[in-house]
Backbone as XML, in Angstrom:
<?xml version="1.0"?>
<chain id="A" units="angstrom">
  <residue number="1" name="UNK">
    <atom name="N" x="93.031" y="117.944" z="74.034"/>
    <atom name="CA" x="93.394" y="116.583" z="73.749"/>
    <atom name="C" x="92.456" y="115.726" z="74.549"/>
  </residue>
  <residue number="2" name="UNK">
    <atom name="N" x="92.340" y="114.846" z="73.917"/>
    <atom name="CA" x="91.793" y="113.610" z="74.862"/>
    <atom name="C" x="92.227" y="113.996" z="76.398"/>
  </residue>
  <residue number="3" name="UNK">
    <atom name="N" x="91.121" y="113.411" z="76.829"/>
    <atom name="CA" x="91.630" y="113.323" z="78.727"/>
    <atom name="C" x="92.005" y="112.240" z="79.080"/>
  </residue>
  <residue number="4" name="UNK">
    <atom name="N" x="93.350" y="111.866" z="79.474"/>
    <atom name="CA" x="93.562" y="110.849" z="80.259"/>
    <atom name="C" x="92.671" y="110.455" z="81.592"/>
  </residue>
  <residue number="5" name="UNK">
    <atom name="N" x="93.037" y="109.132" z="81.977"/>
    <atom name="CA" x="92.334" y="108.724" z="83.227"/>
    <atom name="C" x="92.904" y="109.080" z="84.337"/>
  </residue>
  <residue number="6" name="UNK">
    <atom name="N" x="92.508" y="109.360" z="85.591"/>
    <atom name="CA" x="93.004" y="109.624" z="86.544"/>
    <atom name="C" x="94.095" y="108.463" z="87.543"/>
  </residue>
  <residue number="7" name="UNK">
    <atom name="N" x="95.068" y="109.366" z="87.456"/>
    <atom name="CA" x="96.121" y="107.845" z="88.378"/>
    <atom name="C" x="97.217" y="108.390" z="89.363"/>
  </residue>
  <residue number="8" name="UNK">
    <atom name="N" x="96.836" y="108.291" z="90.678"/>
    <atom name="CA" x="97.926" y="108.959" z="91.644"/>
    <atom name="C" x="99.326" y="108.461" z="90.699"/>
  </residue>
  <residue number="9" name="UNK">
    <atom name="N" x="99.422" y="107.016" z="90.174"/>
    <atom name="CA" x="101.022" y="106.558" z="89.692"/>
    <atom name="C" x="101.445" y="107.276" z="88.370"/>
  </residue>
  <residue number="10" name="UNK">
    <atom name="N" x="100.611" y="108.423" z="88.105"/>
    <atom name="CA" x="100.767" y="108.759" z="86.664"/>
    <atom name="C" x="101.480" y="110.105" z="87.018"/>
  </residue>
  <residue number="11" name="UNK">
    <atom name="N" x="102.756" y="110.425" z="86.552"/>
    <atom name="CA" x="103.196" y="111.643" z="86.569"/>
    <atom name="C" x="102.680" y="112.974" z="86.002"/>
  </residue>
  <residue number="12" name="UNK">
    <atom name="N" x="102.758" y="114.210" z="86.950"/>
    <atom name="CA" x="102.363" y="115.392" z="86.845"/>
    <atom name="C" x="102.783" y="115.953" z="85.358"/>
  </residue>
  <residue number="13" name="UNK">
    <atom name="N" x="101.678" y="116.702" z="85.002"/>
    <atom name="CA" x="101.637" y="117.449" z="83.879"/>
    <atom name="C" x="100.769" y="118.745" z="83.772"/>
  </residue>
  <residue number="14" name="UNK">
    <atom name="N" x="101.711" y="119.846" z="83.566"/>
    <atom name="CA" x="100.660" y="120.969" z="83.443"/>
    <atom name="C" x="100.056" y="121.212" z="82.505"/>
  </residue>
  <residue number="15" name="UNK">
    <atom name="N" x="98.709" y="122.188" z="82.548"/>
    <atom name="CA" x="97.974" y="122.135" z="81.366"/>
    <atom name="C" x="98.809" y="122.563" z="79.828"/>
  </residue>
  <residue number="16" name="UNK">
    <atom name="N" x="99.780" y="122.991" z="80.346"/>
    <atom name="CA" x="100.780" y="123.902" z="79.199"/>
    <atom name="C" x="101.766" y="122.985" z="78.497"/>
  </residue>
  <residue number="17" name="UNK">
    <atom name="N" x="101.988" y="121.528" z="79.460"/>
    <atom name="CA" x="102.916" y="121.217" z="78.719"/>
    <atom name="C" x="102.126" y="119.990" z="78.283"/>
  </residue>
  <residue number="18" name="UNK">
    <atom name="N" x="100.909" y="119.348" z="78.821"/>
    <atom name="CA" x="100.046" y="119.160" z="77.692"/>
    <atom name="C" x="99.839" y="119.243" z="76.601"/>
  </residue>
  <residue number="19" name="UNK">
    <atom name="N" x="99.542" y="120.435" z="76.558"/>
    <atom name="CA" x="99.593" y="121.142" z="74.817"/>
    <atom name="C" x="100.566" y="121.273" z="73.934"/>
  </residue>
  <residue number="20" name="UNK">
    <atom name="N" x="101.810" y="121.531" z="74.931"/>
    <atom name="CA" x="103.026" y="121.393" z="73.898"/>
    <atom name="C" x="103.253" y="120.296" z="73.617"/>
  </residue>
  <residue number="21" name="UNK">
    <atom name="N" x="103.342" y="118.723" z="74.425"/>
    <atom name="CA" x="102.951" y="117.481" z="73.994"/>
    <atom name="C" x="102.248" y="117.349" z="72.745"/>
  </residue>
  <residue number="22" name="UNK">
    <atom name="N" x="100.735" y="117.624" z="72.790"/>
    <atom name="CA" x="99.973" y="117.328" z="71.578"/>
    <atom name="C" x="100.573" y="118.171" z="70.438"/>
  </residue>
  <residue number="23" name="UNK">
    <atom name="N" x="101.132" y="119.537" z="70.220"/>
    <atom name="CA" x="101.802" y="120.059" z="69.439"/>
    <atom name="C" x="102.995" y="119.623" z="69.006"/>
  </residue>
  <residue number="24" name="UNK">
    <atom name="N" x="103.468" y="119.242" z="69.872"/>
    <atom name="CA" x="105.042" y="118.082" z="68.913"/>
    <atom name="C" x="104.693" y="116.767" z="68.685"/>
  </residue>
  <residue number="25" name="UNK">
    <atom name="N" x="103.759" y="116.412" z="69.156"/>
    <atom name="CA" x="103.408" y="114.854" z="68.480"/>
    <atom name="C" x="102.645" y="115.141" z="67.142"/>
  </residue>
  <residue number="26" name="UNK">
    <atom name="N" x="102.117" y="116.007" z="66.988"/>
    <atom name="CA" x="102.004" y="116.561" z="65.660"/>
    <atom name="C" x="102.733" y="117.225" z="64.360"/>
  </residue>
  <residue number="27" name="UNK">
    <atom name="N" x="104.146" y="117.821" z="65.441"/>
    <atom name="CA" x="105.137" y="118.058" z="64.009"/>
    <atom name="C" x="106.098" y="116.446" z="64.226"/>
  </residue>
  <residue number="28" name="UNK">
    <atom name="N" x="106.458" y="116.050" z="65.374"/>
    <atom name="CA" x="107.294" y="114.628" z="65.265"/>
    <atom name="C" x="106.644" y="113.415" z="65.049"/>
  </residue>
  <residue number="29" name="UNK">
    <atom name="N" x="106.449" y="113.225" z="63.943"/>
    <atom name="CA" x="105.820" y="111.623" z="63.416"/>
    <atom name="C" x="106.667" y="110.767" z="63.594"/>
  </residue>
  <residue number="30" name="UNK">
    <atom name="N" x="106.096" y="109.219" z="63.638"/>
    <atom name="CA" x="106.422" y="107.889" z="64.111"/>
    <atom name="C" x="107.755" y="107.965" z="63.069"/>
  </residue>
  <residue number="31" name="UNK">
    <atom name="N" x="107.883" y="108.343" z="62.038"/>
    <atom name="CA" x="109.353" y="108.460" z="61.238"/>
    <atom name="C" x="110.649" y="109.779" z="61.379"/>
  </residue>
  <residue number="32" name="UNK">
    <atom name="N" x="110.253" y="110.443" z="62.408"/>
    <atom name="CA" x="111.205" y="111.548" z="62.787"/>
    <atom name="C" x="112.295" y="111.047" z="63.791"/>
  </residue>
  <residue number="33" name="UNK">
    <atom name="N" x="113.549" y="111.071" z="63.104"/>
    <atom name="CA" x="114.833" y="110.658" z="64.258"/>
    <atom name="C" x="114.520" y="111.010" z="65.277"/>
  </residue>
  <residue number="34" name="UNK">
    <atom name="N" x="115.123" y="110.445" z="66.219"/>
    <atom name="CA" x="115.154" y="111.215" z="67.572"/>
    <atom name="C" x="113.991" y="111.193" z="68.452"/>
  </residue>
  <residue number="35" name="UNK">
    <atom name="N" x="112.721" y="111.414" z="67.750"/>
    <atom name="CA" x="111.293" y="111.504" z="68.190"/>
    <atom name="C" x="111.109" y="111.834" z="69.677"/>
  </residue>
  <residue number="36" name="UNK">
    <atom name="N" x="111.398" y="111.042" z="70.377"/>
    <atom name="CA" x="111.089" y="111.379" z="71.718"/>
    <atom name="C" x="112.172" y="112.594" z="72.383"/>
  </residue>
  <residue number="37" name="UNK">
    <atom name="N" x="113.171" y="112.200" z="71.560"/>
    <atom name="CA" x="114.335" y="113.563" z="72.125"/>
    <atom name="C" x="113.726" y="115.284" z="71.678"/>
  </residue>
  <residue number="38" name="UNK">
    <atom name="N" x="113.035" y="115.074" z="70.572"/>
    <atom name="CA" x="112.474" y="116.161" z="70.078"/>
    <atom name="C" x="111.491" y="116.780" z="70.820"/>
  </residue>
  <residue number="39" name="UNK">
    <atom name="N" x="110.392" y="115.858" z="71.139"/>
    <atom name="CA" x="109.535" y="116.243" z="71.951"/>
    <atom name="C" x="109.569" y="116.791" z="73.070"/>
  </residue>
  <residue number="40" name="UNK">
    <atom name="N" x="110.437" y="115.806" z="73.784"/>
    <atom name="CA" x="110.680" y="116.164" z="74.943"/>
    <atom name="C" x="111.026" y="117.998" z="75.157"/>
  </residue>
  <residue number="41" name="UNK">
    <atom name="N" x="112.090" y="118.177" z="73.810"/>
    <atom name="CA" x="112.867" y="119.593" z="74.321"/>
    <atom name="C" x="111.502" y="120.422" z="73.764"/>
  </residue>
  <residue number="42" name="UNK">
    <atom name="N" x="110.483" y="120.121" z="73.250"/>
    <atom name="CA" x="109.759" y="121.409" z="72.785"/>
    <atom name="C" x="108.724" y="121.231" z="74.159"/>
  </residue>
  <residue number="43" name="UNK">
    <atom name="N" x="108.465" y="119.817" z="74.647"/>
    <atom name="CA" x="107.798" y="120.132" z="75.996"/>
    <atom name="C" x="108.573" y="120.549" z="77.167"/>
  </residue>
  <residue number="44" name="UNK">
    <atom name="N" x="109.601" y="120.944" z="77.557"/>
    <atom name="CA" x="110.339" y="120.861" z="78.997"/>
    <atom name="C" x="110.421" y="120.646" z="79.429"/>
  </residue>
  <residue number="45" name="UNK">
    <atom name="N" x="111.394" y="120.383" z="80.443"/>
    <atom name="CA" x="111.063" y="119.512" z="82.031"/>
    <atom name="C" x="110.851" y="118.398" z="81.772"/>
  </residue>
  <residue number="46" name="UNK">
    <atom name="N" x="110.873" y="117.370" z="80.600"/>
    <atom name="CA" x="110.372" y="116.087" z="80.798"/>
    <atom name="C" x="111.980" y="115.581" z="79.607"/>
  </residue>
  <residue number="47" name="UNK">
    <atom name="N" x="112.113" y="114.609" z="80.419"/>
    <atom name="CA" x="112.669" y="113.671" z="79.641"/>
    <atom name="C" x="112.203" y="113.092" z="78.292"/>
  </residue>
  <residue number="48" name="UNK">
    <atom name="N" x="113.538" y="112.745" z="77.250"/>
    <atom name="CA" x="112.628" y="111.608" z="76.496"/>
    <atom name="C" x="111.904" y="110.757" z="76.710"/>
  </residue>
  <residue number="49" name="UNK">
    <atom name="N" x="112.620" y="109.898" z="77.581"/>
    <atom name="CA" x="111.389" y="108.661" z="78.152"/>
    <atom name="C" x="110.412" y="109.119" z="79.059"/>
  </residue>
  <residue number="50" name="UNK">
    <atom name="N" x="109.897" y="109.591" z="79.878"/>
    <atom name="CA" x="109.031" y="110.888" z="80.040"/>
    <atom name="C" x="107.773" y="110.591" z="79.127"/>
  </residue>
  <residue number="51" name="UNK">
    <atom name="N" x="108.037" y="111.445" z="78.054"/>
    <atom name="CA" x="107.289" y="111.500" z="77.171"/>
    <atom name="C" x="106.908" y="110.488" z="76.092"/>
  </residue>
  <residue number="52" name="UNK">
    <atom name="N" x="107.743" y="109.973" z="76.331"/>
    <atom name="CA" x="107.726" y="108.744" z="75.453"/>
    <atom name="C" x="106.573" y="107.482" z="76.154"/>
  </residue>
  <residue number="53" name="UNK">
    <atom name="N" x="106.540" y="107.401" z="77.483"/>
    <atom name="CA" x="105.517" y="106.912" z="78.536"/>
    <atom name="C" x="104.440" y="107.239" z="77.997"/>
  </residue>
  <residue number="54" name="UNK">
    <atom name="N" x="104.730" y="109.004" z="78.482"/>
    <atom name="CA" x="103.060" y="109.293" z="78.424"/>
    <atom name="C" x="102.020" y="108.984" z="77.170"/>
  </residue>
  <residue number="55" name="UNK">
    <atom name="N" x="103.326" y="109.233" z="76.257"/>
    <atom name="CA" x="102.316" y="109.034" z="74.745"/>
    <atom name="C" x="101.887" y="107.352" z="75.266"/>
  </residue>
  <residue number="56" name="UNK">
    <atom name="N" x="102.945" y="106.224" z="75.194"/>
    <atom name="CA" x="102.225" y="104.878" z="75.671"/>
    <atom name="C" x="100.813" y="104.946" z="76.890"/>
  </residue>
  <residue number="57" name="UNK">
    <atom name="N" x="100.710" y="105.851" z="77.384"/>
    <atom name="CA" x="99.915" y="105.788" z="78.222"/>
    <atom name="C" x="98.423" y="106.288" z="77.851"/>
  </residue>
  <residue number="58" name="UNK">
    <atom name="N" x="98.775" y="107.472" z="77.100"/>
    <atom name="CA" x="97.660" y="107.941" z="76.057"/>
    <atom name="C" x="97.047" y="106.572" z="75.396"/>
  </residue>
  <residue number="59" name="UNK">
    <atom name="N" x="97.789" y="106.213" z="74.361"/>
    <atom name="CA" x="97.570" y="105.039" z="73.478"/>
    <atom name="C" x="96.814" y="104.080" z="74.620"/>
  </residue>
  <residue number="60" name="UNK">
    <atom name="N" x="97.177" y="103.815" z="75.309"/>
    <atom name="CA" x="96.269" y="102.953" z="76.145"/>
    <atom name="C" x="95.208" y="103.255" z="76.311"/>
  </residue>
  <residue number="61" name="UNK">
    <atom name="N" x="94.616" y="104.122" z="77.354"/>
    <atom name="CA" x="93.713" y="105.427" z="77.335"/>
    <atom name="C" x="92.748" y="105.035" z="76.149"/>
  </residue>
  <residue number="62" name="UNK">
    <atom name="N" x="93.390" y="105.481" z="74.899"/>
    <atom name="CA" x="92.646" y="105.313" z="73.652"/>
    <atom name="C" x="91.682" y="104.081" z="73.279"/>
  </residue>
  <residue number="63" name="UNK">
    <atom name="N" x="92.649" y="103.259" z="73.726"/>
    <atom name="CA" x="92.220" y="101.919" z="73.467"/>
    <atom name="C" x="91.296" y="101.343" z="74.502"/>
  </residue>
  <residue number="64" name="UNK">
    <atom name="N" x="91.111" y="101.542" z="75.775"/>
    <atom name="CA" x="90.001" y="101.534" z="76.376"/>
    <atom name="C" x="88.971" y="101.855" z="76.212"/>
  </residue>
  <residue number="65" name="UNK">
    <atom name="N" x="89.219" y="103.253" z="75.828"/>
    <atom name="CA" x="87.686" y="104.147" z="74.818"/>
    <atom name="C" x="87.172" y="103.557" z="74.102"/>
  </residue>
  <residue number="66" name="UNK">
    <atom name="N" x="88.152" y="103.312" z="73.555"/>
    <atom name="CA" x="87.194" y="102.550" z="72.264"/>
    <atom name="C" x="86.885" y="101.003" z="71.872"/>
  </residue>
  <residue number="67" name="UNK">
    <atom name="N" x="87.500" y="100.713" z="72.953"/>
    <atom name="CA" x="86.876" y="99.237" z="73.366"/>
    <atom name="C" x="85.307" y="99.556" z="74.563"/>
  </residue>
  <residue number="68" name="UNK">
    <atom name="N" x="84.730" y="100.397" z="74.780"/>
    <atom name="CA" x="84.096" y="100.685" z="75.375"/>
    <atom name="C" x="84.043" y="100.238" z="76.686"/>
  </residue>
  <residue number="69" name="UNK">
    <atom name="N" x="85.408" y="100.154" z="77.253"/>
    <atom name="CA" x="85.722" y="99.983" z="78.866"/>
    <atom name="C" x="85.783" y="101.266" z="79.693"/>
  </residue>
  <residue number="70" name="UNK">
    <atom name="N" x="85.648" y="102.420" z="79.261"/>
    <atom name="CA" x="85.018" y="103.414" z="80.057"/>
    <atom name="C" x="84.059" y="104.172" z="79.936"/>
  </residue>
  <residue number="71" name="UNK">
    <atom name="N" x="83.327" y="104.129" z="81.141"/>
    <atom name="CA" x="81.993" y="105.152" z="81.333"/>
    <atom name="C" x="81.473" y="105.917" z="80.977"/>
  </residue>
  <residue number="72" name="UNK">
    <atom name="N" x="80.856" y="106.185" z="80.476"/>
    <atom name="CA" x="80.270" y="107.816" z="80.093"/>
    <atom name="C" x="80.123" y="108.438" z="81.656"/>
  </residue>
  <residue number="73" name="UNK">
    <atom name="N" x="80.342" y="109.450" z="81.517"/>
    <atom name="CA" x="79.920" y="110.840" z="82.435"/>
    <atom name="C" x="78.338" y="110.714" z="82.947"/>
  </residue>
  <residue number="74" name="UNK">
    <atom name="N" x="77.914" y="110.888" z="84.067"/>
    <atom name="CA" x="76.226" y="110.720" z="84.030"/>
    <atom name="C" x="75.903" y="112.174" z="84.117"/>
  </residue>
  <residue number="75" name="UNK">
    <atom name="N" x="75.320" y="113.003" z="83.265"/>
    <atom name="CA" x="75.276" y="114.082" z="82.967"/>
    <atom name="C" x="73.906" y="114.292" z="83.271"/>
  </residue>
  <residue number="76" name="UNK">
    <atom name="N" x="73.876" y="115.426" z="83.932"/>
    <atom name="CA" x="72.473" y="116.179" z="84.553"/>
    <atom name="C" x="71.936" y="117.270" z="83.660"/>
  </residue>
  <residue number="77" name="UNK">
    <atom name="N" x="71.140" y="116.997" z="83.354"/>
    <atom name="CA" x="70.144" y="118.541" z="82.133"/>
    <atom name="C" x="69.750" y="119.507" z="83.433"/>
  </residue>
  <residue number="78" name="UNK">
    <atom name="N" x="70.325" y="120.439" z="82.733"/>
    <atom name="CA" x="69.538" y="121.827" z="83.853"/>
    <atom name="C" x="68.166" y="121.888" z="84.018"/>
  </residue>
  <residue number="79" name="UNK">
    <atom name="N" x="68.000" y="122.256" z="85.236"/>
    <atom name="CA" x="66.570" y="122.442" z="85.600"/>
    <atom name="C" x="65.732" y="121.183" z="85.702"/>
  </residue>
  <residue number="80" name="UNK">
    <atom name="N" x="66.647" y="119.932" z="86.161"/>
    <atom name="CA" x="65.596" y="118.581" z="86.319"/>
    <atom name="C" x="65.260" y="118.098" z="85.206"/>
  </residue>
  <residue number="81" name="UNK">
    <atom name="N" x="64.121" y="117.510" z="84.870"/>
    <atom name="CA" x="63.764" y="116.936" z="83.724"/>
    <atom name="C" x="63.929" y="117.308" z="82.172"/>
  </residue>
  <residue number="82" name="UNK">
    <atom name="N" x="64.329" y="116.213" z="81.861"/>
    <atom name="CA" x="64.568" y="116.328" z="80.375"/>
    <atom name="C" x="63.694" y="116.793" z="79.567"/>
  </residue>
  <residue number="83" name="UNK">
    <atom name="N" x="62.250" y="116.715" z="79.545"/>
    <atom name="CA" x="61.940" y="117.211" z="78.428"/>
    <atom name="C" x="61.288" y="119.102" z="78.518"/>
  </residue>
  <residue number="84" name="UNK">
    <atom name="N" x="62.130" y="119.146" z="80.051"/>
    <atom name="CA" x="61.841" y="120.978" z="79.847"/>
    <atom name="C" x="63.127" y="121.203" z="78.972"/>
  </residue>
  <residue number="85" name="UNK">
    <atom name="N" x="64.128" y="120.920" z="79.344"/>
    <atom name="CA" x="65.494" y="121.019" z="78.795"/>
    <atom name="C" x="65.637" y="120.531" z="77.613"/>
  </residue>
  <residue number="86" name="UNK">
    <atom name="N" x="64.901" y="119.942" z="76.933"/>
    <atom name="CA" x="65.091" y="119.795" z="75.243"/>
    <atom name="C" x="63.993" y="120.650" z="75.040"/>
  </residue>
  <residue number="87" name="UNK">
    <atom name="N" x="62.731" y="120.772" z="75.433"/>
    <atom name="CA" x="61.957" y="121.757" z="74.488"/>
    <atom name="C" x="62.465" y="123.222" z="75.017"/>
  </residue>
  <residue number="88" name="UNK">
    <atom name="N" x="63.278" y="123.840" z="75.565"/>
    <atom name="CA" x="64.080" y="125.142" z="76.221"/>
    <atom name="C" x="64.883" y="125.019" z="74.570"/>
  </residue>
  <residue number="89" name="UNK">
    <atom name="N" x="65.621" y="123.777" z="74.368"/>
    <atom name="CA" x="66.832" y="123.461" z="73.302"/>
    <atom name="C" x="65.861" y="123.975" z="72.191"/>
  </residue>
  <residue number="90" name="UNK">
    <atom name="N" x="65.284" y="123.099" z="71.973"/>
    <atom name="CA" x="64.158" y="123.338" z="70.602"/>
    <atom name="C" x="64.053" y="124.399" z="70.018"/>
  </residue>
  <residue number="91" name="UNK">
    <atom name="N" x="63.432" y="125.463" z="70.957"/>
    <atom name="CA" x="62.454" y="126.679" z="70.716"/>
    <atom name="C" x="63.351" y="127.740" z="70.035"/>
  </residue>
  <residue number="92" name="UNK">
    <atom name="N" x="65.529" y="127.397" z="70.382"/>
    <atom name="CA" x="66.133" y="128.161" z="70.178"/>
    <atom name="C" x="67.128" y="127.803" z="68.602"/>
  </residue>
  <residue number="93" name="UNK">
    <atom name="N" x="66.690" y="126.526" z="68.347"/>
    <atom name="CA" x="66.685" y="126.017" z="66.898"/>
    <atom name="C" x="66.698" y="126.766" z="66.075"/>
  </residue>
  <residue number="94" name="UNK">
    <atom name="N" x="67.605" y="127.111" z="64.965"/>
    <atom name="CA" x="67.307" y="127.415" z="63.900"/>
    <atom name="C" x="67.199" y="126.255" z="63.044"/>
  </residue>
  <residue number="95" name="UNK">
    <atom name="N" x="66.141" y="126.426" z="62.081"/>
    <atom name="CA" x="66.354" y="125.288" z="61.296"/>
    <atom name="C" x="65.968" y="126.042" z="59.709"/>
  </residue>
</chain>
């Protein structure tokens, strides 16, 4: 899933119930009774409202992205300079 931003005020989540998150927000759509009660029991340990946060918090998240209010990563090519590291890329091209 998307990565959230980092926030000491943001409650703990393991990588597992992560996934079960993104897996019930995928069978419980915005028209499923209950929605957050559902989720919650297929993720554990978390409350409805719980989860119901985090998804608001995601959605936020989202919307930063793509308002282009966060950073890209400054990403380092192996071995120093770029153009050893694209012609290394190149040579292994199929085209």
């Amino acid at each position: 899933m998307a990565s959230m931003s980092v926030n000491s005020t943001r409650p703990q989540w393991t990588a597992k119930q992560n996934k079960q998150f993104e897996q019930a927000l995928a069978v419980y759509d915005k028209e499923t009774p209950d929605r957050w009660h559902n989720i919650a029991r297929a993720v554990g340990g978390k409350s409805a409202d719980e989860v119901r946060r985090y998804y608001e918090l995601l959605v936020e998240d989202v919307k930063r992205i793509e308002a282009g209010r966060v950073p890209f990563p400054a990403y380092r090519c192996p071995g120093g300079a770029m153009g050893g590291y694209e012609a290394d890329r190149l040579k292994h091209l199929k085209i």
